[in-house]
CSV table of C-alpha atoms and ligand atoms in Angstrom, one decimal:
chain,number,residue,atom,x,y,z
A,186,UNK,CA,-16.9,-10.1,19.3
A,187,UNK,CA,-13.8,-10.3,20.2
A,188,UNK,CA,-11.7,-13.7,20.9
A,189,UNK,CA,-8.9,-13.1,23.2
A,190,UNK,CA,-5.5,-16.1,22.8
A,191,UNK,CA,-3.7,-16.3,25.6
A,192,UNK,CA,-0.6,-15.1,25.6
A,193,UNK,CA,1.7,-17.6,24.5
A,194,UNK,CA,-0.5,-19.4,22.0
A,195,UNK,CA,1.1,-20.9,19.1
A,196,UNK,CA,1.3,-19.4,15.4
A,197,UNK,CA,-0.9,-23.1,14.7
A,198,UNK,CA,-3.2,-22.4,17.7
A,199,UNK,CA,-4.3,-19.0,16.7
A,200,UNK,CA,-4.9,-20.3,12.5
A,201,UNK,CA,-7.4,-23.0,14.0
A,202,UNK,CA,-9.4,-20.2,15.7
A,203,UNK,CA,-9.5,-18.0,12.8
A,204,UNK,CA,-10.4,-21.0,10.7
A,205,UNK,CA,-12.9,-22.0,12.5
A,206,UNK,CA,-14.4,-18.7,12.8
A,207,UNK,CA,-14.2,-18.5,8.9
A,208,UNK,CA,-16.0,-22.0,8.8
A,209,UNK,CA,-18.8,-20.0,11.0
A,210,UNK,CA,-19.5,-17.5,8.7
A,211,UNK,CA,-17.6,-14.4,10.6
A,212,UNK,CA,-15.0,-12.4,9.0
A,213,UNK,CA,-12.2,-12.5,11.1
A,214,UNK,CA,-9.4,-9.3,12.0
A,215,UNK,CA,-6.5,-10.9,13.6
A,216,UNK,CA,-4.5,-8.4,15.4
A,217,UNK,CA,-1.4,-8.8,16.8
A,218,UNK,CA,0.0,-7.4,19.7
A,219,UNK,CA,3.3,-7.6,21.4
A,220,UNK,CA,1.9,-10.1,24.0
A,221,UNK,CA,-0.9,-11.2,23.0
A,222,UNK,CA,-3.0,-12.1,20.3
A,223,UNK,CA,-7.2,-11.1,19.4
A,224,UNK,CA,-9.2,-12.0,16.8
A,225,UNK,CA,-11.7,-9.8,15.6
A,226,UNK,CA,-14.6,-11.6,14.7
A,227,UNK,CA,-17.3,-9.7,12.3
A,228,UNK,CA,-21.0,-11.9,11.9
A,229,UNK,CA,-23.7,-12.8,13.0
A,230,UNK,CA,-23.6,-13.9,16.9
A,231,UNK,CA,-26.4,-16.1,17.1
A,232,UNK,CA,-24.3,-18.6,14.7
A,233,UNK,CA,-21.8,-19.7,17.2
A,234,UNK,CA,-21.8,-21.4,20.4
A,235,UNK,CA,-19.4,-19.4,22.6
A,236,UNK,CA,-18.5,-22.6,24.1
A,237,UNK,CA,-16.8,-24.1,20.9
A,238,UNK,CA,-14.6,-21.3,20.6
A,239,UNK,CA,-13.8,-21.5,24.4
A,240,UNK,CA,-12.6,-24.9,24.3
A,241,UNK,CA,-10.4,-24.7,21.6
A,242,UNK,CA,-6.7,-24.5,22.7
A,243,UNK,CA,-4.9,-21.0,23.1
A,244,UNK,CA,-8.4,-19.3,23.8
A,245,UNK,CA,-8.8,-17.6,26.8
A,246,UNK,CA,-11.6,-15.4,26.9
A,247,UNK,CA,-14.7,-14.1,24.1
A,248,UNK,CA,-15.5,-10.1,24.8
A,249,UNK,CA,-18.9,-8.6,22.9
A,250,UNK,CA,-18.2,-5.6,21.0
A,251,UNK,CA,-21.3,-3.4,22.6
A,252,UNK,CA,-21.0,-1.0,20.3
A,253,UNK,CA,-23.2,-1.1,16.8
A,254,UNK,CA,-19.9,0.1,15.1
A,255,UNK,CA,-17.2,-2.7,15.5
A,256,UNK,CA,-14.5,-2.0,12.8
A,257,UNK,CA,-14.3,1.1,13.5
A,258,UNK,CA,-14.3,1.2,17.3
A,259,UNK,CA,-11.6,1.5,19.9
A,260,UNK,CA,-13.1,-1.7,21.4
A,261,UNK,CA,-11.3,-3.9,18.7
A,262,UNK,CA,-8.4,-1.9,17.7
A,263,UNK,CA,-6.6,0.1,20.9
A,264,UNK,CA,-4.5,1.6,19.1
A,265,UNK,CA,-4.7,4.9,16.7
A,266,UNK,CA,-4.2,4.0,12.8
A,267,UNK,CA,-2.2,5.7,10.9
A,268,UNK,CA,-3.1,5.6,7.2
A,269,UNK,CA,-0.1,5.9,4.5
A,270,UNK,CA,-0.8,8.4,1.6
A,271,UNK,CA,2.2,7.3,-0.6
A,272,UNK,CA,4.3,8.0,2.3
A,273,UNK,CA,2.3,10.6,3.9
A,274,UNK,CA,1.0,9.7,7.5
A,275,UNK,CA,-2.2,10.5,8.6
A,276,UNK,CA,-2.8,9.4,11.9
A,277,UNK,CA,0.6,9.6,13.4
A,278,UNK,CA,2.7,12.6,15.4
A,279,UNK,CA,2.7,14.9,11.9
A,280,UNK,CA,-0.3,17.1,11.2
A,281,UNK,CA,-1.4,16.5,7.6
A,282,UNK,CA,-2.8,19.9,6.1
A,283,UNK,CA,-4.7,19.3,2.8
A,284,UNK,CA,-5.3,22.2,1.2
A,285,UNK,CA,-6.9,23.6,-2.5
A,286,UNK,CA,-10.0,25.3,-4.1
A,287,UNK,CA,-13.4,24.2,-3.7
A,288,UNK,CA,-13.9,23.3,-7.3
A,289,UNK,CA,-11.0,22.6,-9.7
A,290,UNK,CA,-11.7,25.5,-12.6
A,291,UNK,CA,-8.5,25.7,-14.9
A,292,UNK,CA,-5.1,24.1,-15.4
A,293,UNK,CA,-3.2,26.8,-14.8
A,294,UNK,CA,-4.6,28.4,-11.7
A,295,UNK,CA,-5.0,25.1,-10.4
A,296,UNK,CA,-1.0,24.3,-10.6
A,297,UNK,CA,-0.7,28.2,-9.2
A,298,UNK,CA,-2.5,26.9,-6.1
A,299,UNK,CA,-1.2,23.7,-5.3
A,300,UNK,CA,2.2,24.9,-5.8
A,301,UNK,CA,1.8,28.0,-3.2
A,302,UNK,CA,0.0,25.6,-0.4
A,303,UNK,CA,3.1,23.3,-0.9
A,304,UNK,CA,5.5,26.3,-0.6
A,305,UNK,CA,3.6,26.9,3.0
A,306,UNK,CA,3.6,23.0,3.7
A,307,UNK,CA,0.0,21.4,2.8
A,308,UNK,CA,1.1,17.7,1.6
A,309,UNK,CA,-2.3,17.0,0.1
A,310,UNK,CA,-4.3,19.0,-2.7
A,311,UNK,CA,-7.8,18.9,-2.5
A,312,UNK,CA,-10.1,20.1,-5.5
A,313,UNK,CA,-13.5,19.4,-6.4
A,314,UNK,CA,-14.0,17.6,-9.9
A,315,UNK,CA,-17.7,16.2,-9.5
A,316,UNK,CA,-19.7,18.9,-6.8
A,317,UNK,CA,-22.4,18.2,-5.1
A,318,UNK,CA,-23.7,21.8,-5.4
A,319,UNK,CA,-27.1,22.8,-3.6
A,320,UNK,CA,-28.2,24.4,-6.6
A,321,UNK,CA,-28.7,22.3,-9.9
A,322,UNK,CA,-27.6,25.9,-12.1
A,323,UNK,CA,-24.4,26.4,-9.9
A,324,UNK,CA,-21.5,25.1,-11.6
A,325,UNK,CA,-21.1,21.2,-11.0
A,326,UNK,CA,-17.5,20.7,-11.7
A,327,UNK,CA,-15.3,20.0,-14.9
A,328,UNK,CA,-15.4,16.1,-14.1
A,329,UNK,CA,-13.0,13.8,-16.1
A,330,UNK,CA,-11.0,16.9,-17.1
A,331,UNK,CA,-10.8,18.5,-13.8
A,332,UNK,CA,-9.3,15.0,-12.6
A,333,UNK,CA,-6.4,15.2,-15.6
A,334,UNK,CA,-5.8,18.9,-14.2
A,335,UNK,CA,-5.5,17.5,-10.6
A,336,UNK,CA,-3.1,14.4,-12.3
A,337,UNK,CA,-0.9,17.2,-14.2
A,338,UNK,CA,-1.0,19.5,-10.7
A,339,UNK,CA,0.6,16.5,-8.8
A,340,UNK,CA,3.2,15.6,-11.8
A,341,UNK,CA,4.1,19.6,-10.5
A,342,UNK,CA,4.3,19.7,-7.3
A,343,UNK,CA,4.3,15.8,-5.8
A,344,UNK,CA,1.2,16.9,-3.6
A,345,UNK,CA,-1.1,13.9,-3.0
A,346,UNK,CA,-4.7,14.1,-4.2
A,347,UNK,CA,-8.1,14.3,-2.8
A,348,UNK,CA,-11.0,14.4,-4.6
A,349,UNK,CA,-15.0,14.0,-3.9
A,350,UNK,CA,-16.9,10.7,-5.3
A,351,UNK,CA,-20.6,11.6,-5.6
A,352,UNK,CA,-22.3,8.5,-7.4
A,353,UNK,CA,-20.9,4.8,-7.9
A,354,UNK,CA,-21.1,5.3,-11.7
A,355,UNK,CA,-18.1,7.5,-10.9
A,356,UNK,CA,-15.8,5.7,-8.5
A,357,UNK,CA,-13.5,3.9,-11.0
A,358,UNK,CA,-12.9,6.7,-12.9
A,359,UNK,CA,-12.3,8.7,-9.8
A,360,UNK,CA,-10.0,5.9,-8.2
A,361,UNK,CA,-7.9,6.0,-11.1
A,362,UNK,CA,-6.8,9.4,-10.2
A,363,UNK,CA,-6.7,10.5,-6.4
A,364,UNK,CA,-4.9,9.2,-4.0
A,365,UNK,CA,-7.6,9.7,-1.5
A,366,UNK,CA,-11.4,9.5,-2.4
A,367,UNK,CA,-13.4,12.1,-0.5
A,368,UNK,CA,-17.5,10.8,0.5
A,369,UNK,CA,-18.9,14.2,0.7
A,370,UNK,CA,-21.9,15.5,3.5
A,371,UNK,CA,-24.7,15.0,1.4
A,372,UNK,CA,-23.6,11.7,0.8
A,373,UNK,CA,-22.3,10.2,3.9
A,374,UNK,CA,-25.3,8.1,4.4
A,375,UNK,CA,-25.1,7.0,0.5
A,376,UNK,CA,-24.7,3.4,1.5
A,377,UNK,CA,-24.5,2.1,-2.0
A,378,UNK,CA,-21.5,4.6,-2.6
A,379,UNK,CA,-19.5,3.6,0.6
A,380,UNK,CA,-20.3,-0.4,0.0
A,381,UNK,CA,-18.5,0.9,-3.5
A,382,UNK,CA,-15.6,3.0,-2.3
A,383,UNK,CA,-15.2,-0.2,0.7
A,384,UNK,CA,-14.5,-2.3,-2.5
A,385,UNK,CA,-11.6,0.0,-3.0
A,386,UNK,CA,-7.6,0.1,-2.1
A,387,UNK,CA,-7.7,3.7,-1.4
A,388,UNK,CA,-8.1,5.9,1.4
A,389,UNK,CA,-11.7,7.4,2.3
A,390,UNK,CA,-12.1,10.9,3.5
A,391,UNK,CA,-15.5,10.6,4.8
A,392,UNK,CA,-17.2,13.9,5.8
A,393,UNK,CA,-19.5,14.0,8.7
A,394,UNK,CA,-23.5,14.5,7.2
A,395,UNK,CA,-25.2,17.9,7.8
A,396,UNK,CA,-27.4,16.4,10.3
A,397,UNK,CA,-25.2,13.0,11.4
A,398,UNK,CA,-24.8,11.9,14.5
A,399,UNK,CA,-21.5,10.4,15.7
A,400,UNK,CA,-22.7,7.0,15.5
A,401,UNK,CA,-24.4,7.2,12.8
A,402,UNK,CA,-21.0,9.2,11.2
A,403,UNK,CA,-19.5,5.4,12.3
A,404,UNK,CA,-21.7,3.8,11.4
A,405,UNK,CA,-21.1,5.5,7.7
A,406,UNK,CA,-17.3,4.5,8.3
A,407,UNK,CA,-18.5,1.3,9.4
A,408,UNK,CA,-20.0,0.3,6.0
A,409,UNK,CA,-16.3,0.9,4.2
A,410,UNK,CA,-14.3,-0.9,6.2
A,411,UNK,CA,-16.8,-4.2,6.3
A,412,UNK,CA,-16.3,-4.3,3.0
A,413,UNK,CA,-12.7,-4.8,3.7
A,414,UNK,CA,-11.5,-1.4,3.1
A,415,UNK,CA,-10.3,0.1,6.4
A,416,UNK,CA,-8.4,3.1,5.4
A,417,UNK,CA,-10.9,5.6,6.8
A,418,UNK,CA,-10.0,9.1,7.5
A,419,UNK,CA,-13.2,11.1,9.3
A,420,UNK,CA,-13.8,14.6,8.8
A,421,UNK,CA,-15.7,17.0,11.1
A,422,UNK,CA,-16.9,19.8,8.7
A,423,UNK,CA,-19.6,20.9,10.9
A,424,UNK,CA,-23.5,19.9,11.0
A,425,UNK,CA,-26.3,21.8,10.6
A,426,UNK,CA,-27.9,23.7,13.9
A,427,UNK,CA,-30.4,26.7,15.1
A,428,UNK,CA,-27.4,29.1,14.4
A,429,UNK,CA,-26.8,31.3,11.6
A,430,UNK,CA,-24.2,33.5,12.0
A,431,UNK,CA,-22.2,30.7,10.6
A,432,UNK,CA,-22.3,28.1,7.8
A,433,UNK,CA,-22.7,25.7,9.9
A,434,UNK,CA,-22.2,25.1,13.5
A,435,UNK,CA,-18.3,23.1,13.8
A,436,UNK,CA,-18.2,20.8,16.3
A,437,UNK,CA,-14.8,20.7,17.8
A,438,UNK,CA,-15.7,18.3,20.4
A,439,UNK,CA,-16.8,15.8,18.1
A,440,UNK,CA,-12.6,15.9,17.5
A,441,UNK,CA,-12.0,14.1,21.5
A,442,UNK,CA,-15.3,12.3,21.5
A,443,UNK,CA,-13.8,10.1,17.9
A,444,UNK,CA,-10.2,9.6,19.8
A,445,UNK,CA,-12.2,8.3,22.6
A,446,UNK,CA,-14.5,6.2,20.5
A,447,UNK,CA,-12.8,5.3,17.5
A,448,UNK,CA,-9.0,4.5,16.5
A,449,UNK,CA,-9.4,6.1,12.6
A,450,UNK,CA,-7.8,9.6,11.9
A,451,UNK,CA,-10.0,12.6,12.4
A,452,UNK,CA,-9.1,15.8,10.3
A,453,UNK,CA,-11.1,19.4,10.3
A,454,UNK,CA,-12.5,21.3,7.7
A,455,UNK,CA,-13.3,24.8,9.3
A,456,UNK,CA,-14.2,25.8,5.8
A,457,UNK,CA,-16.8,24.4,5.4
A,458,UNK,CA,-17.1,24.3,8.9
A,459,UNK,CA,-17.6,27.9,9.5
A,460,UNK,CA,-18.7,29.1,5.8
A,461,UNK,CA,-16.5,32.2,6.7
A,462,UNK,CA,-13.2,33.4,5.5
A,463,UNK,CA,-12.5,35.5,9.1
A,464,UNK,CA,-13.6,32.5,11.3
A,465,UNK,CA,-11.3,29.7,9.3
A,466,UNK,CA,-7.6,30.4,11.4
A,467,UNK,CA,-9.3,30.5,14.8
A,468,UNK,CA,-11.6,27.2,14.0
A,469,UNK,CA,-8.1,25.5,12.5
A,470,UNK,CA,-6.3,26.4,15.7
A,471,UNK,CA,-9.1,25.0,17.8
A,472,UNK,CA,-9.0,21.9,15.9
A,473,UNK,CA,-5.6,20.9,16.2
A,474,UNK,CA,-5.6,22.3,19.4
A,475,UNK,CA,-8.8,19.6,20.1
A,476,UNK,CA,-6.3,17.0,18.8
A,477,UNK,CA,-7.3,17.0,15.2
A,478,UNK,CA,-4.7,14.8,12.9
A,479,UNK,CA,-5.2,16.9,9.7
A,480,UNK,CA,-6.9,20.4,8.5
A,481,UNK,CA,-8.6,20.5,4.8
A,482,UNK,CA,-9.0,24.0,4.0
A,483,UNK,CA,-9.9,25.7,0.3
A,484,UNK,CA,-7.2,28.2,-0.9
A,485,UNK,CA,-8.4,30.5,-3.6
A,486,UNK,CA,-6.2,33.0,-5.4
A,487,UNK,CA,-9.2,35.5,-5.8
A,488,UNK,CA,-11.9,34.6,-3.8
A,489,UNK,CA,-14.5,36.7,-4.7
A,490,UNK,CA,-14.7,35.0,-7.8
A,491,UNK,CA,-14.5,32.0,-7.2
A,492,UNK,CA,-16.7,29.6,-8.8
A,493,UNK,CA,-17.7,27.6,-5.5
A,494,UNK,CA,-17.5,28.5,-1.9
A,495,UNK,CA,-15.7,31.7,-2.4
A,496,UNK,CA,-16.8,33.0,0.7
A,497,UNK,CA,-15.1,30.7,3.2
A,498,UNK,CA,-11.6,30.5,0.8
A,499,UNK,CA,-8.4,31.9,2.0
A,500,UNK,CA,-5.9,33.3,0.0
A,501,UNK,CA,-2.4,31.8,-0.1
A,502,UNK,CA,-1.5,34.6,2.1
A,503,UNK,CA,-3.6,34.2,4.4
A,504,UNK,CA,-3.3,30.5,4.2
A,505,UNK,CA,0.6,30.6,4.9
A,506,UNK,CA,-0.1,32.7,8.3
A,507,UNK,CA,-2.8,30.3,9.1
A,508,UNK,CA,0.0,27.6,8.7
A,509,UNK,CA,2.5,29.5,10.7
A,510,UNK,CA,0.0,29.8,13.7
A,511,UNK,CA,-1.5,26.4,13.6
A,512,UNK,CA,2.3,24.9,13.6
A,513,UNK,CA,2.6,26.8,16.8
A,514,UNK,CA,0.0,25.1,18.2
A,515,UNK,CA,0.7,21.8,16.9
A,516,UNK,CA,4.2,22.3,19.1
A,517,UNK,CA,2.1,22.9,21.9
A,518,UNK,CA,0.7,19.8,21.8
A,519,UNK,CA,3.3,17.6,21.3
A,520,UNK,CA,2.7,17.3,18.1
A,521,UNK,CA,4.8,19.0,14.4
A,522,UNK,CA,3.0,19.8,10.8
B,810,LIG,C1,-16.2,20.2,-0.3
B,810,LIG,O1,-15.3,19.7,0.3
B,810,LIG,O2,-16.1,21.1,-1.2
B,810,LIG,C2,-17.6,19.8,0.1
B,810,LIG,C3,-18.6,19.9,-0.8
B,810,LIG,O3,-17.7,19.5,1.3
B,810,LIG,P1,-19.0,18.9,2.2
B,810,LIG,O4,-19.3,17.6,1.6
B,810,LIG,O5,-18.4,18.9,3.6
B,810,LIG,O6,-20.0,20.0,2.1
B,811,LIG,MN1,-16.5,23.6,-0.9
């Protein structure tokens, strides 16, 4: 729920409120406005008696949260976040491209990459470390090294990092790293793993599941930020339909139906979201175009031998002119990359 002060309350008003929430057993989210202030208030309901908040001084009104995500929602927080990345914004007016391989497979290509998707303006370099691979004989990543590679790839180029967590045995190691931890598809209802990254300081990137709903997609962000980490980034990387001429099936709307519902960052991966190399500019385009804050792509010097997800990689070629066009569009909607 949320507990509305009027406007006007005193700094001494508003700590009794919160303090007495605290003594009920919610956590509290104070958030304060330029007239007035709310208070958050995250628990179980059927421990308070409305009418004890209601009396208190400064309190004006107490509005439910309907929604079964509350953190996350628009309800509580009006407006957009905007999540800091060591100075990077995601969130705000800039579109944040994060680009990289699928899998991290050398040092030296590596650094190759990063520093041609900086030279076409990516600000984040993504690379898979630990993969989640639908095959237990594919290649499942060069783990703690591949993180040093990423490490010496940012010493390079000053790119930010994003990396993939797969199991809570893994996330301090993988913290110690990245600068943003990425919750993969397969794992976005992995409730032991968010509780575990929530725990954290840094930024989640937390894909949509193959089959997830966008509730249940909140709900997933939901179970971070309760455990006090609230520096969620969503990412719509397609889910899994009837259709078969792609990957999977990208849902660009999901992009307005977040805005609407949720004040966290949303970012597209039409990688992974088409599974195609041809159908990646258009999908990126649409995105931002759909008012998507960020792209992640997978750049590959020579896709077809790449060790993972070859198939939908660009080139830095074609990854500069996908750049190129996508700033285009980003003008068009008030918005620069
Ligand atoms: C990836 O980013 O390489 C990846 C495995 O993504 P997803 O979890 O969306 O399949
Ligand atoms: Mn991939």
């Amino acid at each position: 729920m949320i507990v509305v002060l009027r406007e006007g309350a005193t700094k001494e008003q508003i700590k009794k409120v919160e303090h007495k929430l605290l003594e009920l057993g919610f956590k509290t989210h104070p958030i304060y406005g330029e007239f007035k202030t709310v208070i958050g208030a995250i628990g179980d309901k059927r421990n308070i008696n409305k009418n004890l908040i209601l009396s208190m001084e400064g309190v004006e009104e107490i509005v439910p949260i309907m929604l079964p995500y509350k953190l996350a929602s628009r309800e509580l927080y009006k407006n957009p976040t905007v999540i800091d990345v060591g100075g990077v914004k995601i969130g705000g007016d800039e579109i944040v491209v994060m680009a990289g391989p699928c899998a991290i497979e050398g040092e030296a290509e590596f650094i190759e990459v990063a520093q041609a998707v900086k030279k076409s303006g990516a600000k984040i370099l993504r690379g898979g470390a630990y993969k989640p691979r639908s095959s237990p004989y594919s290649f499942q990543g060069l783990e703690e090294e591949g993180l040093k590679i990423m490490s010496a790839a940012r010493a390079a180029t000053g790119l930010k990092l994003v990396t993939e967590v797969v199991d809570t045995r893994d996330v301090e190691i993988v913290d110690q790293y990245t600068d943003i931890l990425q919750i993969g598809a397969r794992n976005m209802q992995n409730f032991r793993l968010l509780k575990e990254v929530g725990n954290g300081k840094k930024p989640v990137l937390l894909k949509r599941g193959l089959a997830a709903t966008i509730t249940e997609w909140l709900m997933a962000a939901e179970y971070i930020m309760s455990e006090g980490n609230e520096k969620v980034i969503l990412c719509e990387r397609g889910i899994r339909t009837y259709e078969t001429s792609t990957r999977n099936t990208m849902d660009i709307s999901a992009i307005p139906v977040i805005k609407g519902a949720s004040h966290l960052p949303i970012v597209a991966d039409p990688s992974h979201g088409t599974g195609h190399t041809k159908y990646v500019p258009s999908m990126a385009r649409a995105a931002v175009a759909a008012g998507a804050d960020g792209l992640i792509v997978e750049v590959h010097q020579d896709p077809p031998n790449a060790m993972s997800d070859g198939e939908q990689s660009l080139t830095p070629a074609e990854f500069d002119r996908v750049m190129k066009e996508v700033s285009k569009i980003a003008q068009a909607v008030g918005r620069s990359i």
